[in-house]
mmCIF file of C-alpha atoms and ligand atoms in Angstrom:
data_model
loop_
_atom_site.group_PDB
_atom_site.id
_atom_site.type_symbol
_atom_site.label_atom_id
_atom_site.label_comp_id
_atom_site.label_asym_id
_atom_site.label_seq_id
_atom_site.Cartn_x
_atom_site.Cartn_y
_atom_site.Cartn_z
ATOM 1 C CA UNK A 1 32.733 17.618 -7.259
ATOM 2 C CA UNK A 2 29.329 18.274 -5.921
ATOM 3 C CA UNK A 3 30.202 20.569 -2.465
ATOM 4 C CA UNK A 4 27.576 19.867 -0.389
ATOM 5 C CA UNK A 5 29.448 22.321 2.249
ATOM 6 C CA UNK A 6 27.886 25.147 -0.261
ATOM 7 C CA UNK A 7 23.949 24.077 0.244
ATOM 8 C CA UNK A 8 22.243 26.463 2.326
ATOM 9 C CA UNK A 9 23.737 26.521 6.212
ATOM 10 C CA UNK A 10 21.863 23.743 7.678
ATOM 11 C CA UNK A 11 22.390 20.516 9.860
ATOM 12 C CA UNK A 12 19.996 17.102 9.299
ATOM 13 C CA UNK A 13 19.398 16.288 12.615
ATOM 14 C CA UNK A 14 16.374 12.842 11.743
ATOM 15 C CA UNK A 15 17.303 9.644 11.515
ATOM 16 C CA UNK A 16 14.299 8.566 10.134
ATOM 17 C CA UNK A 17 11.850 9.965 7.163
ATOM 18 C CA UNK A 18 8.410 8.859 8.098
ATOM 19 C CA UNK A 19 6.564 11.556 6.529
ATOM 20 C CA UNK A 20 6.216 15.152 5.775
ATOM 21 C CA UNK A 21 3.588 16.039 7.863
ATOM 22 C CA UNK A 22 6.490 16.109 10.637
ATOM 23 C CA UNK A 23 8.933 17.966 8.612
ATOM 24 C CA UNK A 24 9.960 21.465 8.694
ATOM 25 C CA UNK A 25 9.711 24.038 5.829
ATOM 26 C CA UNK A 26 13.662 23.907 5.995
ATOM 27 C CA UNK A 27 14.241 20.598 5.672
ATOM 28 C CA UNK A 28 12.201 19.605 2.919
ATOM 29 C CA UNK A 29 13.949 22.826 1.314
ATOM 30 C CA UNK A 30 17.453 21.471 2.203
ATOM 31 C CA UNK A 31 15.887 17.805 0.153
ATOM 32 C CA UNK A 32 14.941 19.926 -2.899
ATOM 33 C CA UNK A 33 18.129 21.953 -2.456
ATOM 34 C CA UNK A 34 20.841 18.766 -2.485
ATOM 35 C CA UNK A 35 18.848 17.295 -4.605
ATOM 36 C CA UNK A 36 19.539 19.345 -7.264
ATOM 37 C CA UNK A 37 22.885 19.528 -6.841
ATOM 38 C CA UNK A 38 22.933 15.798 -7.198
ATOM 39 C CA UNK A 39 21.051 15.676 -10.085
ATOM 40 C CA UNK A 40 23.755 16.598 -11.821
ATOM 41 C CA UNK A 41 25.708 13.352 -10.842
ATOM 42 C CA UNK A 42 22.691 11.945 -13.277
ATOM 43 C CA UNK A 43 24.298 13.244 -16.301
ATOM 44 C CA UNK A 44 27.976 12.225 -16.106
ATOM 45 C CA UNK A 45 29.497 9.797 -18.137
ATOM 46 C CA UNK A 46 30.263 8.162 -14.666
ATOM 47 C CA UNK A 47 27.381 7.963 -12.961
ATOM 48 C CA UNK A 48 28.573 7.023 -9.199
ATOM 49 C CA UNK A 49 29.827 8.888 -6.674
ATOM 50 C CA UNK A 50 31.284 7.289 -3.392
ATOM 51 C CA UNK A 51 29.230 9.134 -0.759
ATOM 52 C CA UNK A 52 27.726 6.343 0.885
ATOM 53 C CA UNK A 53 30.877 3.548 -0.014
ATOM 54 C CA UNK A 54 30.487 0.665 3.179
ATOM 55 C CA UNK A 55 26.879 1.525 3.891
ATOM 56 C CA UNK A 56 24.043 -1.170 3.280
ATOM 57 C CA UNK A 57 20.459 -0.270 2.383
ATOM 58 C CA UNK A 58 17.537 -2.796 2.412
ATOM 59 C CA UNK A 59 14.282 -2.601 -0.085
ATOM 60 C CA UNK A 60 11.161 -3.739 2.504
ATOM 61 C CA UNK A 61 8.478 -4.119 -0.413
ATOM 62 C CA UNK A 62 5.720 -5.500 0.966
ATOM 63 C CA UNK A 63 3.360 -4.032 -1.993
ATOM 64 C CA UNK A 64 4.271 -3.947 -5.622
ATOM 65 C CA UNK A 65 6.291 -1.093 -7.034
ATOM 66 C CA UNK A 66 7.972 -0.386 -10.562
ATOM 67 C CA UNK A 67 9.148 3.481 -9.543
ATOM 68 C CA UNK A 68 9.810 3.953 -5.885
ATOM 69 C CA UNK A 69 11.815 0.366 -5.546
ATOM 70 C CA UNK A 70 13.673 0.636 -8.890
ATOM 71 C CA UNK A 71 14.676 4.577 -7.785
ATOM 72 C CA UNK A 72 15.726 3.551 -4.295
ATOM 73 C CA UNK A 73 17.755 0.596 -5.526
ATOM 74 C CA UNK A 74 19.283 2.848 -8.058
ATOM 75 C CA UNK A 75 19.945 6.388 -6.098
ATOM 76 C CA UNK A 76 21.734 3.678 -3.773
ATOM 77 C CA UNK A 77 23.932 2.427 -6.291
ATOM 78 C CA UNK A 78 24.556 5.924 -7.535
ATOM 79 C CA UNK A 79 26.053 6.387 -4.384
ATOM 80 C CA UNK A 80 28.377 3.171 -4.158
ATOM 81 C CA UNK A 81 26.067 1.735 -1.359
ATOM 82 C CA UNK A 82 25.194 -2.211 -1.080
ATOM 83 C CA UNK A 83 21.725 -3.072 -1.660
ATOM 84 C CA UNK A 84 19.706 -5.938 -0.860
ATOM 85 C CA UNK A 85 15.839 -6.499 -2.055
ATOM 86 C CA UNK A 86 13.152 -8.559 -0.435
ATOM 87 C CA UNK A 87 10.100 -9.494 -1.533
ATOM 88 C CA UNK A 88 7.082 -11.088 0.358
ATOM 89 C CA UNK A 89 6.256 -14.385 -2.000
ATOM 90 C CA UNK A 90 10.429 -15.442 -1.213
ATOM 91 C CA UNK A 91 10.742 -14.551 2.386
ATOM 92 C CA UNK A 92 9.731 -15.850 5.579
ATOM 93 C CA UNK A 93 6.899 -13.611 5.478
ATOM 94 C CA UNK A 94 4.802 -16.448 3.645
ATOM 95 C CA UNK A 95 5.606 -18.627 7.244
ATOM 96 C CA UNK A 96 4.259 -15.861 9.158
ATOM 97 C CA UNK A 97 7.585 -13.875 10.546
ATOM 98 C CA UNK A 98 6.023 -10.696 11.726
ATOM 99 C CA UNK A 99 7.096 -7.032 10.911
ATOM 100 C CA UNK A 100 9.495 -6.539 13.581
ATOM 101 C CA UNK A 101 10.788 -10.305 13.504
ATOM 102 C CA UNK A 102 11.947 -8.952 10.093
ATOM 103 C CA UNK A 103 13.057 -5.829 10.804
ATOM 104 C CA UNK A 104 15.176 -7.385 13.679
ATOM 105 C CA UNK A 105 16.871 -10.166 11.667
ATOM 106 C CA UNK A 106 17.773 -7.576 8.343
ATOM 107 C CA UNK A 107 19.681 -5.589 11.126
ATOM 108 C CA UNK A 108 21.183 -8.002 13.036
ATOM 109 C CA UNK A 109 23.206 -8.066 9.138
ATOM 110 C CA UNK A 110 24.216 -4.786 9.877
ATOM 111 C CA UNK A 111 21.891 -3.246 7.677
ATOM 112 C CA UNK A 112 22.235 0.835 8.194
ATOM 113 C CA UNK A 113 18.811 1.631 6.304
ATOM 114 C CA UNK A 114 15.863 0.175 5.683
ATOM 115 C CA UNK A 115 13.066 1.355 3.245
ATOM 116 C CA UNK A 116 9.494 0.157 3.746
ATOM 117 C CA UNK A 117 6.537 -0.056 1.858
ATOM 118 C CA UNK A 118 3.498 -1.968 3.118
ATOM 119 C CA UNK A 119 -0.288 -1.564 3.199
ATOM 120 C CA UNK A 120 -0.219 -1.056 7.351
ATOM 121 C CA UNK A 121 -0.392 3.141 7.590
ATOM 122 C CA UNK A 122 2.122 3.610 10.626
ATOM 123 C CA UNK A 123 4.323 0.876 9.425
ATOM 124 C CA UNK A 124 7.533 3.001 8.966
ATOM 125 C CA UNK A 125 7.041 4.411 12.586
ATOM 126 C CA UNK A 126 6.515 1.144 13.745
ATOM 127 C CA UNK A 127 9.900 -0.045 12.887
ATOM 128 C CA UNK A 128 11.769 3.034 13.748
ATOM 129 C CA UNK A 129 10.477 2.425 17.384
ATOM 130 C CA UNK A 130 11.487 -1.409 16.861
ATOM 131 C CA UNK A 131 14.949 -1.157 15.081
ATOM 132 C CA UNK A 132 17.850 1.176 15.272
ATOM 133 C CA UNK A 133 18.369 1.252 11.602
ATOM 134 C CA UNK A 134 17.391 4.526 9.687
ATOM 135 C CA UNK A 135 13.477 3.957 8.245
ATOM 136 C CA UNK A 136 12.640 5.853 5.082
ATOM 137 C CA UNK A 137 8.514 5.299 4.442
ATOM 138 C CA UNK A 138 8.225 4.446 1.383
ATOM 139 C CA UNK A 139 4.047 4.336 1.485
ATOM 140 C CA UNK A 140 2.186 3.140 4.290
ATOM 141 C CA UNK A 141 -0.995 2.404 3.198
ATOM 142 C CA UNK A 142 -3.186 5.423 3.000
ATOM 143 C CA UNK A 143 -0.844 7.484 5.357
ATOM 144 C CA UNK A 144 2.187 9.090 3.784
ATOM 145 C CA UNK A 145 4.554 8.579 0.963
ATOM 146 C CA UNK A 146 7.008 11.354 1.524
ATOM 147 C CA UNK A 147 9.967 10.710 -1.018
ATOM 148 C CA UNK A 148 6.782 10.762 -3.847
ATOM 149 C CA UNK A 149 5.635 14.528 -2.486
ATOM 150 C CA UNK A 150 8.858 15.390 -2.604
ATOM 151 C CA UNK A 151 9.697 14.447 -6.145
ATOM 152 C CA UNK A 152 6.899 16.245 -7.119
ATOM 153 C CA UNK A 153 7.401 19.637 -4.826
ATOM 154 C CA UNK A 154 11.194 18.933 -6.933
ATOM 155 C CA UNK A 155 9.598 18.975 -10.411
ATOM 156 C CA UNK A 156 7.087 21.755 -10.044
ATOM 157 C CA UNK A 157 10.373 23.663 -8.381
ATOM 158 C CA UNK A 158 12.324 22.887 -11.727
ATOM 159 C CA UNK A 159 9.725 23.859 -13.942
ATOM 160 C CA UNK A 160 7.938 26.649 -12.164
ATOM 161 C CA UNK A 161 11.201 28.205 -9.981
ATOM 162 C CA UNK A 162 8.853 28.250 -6.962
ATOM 163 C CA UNK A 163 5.894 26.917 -4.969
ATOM 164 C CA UNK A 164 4.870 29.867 -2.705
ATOM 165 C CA UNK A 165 1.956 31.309 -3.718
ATOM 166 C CA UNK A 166 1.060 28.767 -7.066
ATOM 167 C CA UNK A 167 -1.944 27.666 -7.077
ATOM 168 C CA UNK A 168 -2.213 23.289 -7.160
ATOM 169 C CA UNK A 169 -4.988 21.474 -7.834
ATOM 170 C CA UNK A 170 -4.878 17.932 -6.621
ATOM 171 C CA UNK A 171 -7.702 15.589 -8.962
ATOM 172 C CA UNK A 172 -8.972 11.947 -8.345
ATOM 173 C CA UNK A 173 -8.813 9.530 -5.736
ATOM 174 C CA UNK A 174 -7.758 11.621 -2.698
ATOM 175 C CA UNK A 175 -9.296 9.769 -0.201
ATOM 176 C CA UNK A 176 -7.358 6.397 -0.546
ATOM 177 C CA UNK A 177 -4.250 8.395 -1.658
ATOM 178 C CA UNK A 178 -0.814 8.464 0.558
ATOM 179 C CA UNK A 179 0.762 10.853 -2.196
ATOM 180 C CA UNK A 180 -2.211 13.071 -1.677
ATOM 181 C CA UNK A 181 -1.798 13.333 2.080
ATOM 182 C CA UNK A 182 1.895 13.890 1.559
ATOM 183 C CA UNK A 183 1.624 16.406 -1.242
ATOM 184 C CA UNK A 184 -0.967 18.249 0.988
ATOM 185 C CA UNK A 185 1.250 18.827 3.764
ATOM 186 C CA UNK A 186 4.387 20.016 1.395
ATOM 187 C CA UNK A 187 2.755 22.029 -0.444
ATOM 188 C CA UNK A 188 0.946 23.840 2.413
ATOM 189 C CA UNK A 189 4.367 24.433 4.304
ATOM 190 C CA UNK A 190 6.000 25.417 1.353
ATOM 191 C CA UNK A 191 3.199 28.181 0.767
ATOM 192 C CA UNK A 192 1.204 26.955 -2.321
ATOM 193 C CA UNK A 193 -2.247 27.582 -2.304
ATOM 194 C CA UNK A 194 -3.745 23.851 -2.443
ATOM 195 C CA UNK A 195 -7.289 22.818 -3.911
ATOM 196 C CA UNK A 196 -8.626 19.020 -3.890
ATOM 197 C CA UNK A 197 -10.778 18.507 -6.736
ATOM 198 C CA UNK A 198 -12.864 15.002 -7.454
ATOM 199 C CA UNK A 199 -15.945 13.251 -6.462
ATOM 200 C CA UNK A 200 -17.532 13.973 -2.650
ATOM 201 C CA UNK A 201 -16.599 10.444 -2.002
ATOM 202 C CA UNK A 202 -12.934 10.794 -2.974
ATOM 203 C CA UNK A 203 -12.122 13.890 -1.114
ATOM 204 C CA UNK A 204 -10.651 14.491 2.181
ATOM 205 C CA UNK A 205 -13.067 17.568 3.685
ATOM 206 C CA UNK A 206 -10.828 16.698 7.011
ATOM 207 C CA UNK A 207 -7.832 18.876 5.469
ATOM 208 C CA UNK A 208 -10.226 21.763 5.050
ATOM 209 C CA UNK A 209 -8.835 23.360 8.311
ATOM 210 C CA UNK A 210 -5.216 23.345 6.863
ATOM 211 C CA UNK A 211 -6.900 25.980 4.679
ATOM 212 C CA UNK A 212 -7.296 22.992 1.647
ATOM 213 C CA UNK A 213 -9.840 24.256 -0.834
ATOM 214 C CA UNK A 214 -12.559 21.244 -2.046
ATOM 215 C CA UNK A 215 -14.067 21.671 -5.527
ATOM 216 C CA UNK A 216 -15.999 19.213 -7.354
ATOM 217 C CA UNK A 217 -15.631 20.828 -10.873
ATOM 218 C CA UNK A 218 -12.899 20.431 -12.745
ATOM 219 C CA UNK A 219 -13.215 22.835 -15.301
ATOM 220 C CA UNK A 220 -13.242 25.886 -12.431
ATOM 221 C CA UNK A 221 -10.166 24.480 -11.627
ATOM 222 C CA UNK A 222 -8.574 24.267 -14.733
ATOM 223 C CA UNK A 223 -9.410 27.922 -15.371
ATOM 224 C CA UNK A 224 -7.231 28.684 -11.960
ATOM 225 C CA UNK A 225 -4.548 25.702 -11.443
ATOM 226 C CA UNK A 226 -0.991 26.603 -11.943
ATOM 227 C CA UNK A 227 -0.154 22.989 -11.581
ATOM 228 C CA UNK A 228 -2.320 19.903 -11.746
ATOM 229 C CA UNK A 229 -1.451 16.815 -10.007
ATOM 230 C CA UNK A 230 -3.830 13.633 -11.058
ATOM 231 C CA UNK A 231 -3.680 10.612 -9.058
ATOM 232 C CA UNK A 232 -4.924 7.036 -9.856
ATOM 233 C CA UNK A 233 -8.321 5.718 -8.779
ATOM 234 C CA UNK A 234 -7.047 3.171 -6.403
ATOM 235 C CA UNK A 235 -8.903 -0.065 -7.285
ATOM 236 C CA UNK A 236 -6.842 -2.074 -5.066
ATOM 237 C CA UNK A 237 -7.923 0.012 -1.730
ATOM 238 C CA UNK A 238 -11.855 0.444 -2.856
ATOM 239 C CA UNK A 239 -14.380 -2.219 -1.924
ATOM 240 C CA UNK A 240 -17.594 -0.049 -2.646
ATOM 241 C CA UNK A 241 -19.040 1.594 -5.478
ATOM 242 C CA UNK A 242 -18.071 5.362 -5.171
ATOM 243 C CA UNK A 243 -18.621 6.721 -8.347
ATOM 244 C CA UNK A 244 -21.684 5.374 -11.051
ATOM 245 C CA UNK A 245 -19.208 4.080 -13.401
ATOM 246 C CA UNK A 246 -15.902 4.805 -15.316
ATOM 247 C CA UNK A 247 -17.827 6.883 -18.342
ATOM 248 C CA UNK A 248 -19.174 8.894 -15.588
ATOM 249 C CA UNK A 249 -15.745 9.351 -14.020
ATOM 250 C CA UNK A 250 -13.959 10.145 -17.461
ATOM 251 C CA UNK A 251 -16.357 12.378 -18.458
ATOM 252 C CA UNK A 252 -16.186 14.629 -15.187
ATOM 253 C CA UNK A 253 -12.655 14.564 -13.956
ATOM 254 C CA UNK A 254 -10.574 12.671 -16.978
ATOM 255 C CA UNK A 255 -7.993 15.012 -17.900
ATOM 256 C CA UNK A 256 -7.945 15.191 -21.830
ATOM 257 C CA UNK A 257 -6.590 17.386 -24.457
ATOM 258 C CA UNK A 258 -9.702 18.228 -25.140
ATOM 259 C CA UNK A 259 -10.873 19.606 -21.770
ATOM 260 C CA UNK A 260 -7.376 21.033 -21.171
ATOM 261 C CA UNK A 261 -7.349 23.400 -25.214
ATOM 262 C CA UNK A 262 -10.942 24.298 -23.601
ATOM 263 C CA UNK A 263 -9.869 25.284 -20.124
ATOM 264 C CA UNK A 264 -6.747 25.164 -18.782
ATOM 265 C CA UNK A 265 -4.464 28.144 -18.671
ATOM 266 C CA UNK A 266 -1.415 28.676 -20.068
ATOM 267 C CA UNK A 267 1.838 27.440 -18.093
ATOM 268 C CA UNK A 268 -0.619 24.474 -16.664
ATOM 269 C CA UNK A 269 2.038 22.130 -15.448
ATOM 270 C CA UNK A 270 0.551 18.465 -14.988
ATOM 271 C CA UNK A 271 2.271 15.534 -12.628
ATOM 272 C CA UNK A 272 0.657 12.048 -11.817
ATOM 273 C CA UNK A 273 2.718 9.881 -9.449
ATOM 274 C CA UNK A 274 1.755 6.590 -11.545
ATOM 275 C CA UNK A 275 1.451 4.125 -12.319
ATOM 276 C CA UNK A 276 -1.492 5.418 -14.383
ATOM 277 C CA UNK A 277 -5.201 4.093 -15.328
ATOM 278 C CA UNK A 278 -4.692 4.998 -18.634
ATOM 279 C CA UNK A 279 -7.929 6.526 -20.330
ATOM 280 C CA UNK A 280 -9.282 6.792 -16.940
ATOM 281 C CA UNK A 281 -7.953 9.597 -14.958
ATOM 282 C CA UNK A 282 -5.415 10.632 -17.953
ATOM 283 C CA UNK A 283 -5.964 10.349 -21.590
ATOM 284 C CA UNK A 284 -3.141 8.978 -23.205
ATOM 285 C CA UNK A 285 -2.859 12.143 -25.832
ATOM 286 C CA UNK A 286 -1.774 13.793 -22.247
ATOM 287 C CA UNK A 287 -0.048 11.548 -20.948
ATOM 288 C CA UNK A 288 2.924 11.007 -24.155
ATOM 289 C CA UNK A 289 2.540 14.327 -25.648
ATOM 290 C CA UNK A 290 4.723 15.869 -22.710
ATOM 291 C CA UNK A 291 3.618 19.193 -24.808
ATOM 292 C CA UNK A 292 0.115 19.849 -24.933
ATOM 293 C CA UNK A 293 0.047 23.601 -26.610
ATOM 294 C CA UNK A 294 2.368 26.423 -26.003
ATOM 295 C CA UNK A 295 3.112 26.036 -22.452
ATOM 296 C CA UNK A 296 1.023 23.578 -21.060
ATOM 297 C CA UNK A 297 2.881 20.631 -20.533
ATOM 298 C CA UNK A 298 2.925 16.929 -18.872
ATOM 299 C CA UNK A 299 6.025 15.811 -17.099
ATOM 300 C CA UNK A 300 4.928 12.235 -15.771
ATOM 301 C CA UNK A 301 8.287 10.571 -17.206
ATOM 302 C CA UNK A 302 10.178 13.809 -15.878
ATOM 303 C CA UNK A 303 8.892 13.288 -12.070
ATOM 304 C CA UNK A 304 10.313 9.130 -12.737
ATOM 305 C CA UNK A 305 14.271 11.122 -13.627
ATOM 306 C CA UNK A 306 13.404 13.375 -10.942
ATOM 307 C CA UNK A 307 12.615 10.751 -7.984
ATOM 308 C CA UNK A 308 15.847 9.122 -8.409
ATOM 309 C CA UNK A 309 17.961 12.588 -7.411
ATOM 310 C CA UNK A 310 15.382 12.869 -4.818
ATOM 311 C CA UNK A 311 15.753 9.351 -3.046
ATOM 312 C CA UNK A 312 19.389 10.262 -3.681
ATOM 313 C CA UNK A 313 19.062 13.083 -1.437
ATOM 314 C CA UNK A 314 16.852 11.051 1.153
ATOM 315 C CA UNK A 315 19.562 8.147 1.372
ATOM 316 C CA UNK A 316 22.562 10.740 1.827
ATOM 317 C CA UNK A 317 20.805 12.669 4.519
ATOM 318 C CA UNK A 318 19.008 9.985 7.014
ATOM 319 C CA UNK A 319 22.841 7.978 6.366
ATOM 320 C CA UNK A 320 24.467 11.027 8.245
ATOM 321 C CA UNK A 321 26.931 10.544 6.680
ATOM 322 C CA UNK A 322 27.634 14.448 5.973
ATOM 323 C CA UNK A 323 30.488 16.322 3.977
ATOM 324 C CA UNK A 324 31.147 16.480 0.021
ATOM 325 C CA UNK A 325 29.659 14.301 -2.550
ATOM 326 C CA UNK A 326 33.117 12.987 -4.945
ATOM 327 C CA UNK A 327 33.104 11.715 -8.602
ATOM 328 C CA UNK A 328 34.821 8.616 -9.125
ATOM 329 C CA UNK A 329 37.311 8.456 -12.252
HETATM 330 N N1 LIG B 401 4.429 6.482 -7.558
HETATM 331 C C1 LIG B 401 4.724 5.274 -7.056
HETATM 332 O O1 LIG B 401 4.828 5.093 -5.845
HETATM 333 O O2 LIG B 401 4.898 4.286 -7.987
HETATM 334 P P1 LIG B 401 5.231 2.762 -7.621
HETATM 335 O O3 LIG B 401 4.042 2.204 -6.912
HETATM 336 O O4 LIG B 401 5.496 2.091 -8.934
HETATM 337 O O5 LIG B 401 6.443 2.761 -6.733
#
């Protein structure tokens, strides 16, 4: 039996998760905190527990996704709730049914939960102010994609045994990147020392006065990173040229082998959210070697197990349903 009763002496109070630039230090420690404890649901021969038995959860996918839909639909089932998927090309989307149109006719099925992705940023808040179903953002365009931050804040926890005070270097594409504006704002509350590192067009200097550090070298920051996060040049979101080419990209911020035996320091822990431009922003000897040299790994496939105990988490909370998590025989 997982006793949630025993995680730290705290009460959920949202309904919603729209993004972690809202949350509180505690709360996104409670996340990482049950999340862990239901990790270990994961690893039974019986992988189901009955927490959220009568509820029904709805996939909104208005943009393609392997991890985020697949972990949702899955951390659902893990916890004996109904799920029901729908996808743009087969709804009534294509006949021009609006947003909230949608929103309103999934809940008038007594839907209790509703996870969104679209390319709208604010899309998530715009249906918790339309529906009375919980909203969990699962990326609004540029904006925030929360449950992807927090997987991540989960996996450098596992690996590292804290944030406070690490130093993590987020690399690439930073400017069209929600998981970038969500890691920025978890990592700052949860006391890491945060530096952006890519080309001057793919930064954010905005976050600068959240005390963000901007370099444009990525071997300085190799020499200093405790953690390395590397996110995907986002073709789909650019419509100008803002680098010379992809040589010029690999050869500057591609994260090899190479460059990391030349500069990175030992214990170098290194995340991507994927889906991954592979031989672009991570060479593929990094990306399936998981070990690099003595203690520098990558953990890409790691974050994927890790996401799933973290939408767990998510689901259990914004459900309110409260109480202890049981094993089924
Ligand atoms: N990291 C992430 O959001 O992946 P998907 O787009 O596959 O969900």
């Amino acid at each position: 039996m997982v006793d949630l009763n025993l995680i730290k002496e705290f009460t959920w109070s949202r309904k919603h998760l729209l993004g972690l630039e809202s949350l509180e230090k505690i709360e996104i420690e409670h996340v990482l905190e049950l999340a862990k404890s239901l990790k270990e649901i994961l690893n039974r021969p019986v992988k189901k527990v009955p927490a959220l038995r009568g509820k029904t959860i709805a996939l909104l996918f208005y943009e393609p996704s392997t991890r985020t839909r697949i972990s949702f639909e899955l951390a659902a089932k893990r916890l004996s709730a109904d799920t029901v998927n729908f996808s743009v090309s087969s709804s009534s989307v294509v006949k021009g049914e609006s947003l909230k149109d949608t929103g309103l006719n999934i809940e008038a099925m007594n839907v209790d939960i509703i996870v969104v992705r679209n390319s709208s940023a604010g899309t998530a808040h715009y249906l918790s102010k339309n529906v009375s179903a919980g909203i969990i953002n699962a990326g609004d365009g540029m904006h925030e994609h929360p449950t992807q931050a927090l997987l991540d804040l989960f996996t450098i926890l596992e690996y590292k045994k804290k944030i406070s005070n690490l130093t993590v270097a987020i690399v690439g594409d930073i400017a069209h990147s929600r998981v970038a504006r969500s890691n920025i704002y978890g990592l700052k509350k949860m006391g890491a020392r945060v530096i952006l590192c890519g080309p001057p067009t793919m930064l954010l200097p905005e976050f600068k006065n959240l005390g963000i550090e901007i370099s444009y070298d990525l071997n300085r920051v190799l020499e200093c990173a405790d953690v390395l996060n590397v996110l995907r040049i986002q073709k789909e979101r650019i419509n100008e040229s803002l680098f010379p080419s992809m040589a010029e990209y690999r050869e500057f911020f591609g994260v090899t082998r190479d460059r990391l035996l030349k500069y990175a320091r030992p214990g170098l822990l290194i995340l991507h959210p994927g889906p991954v431009n592979r031989g672009v922003e991570l060479s593929p000897d990094v990306l399936d070697k998981g070990l690099i040299k003595k203690n520098i790994y990558s953990v890409v496939l790691n974050q994927v197990t890790n996401g799933l105990a973290v939408r767990m988490a998510i689901l259990y909370l914004i459900s309110g349903v409260g109480g202890k998590v049981e094993a089924v025989d």
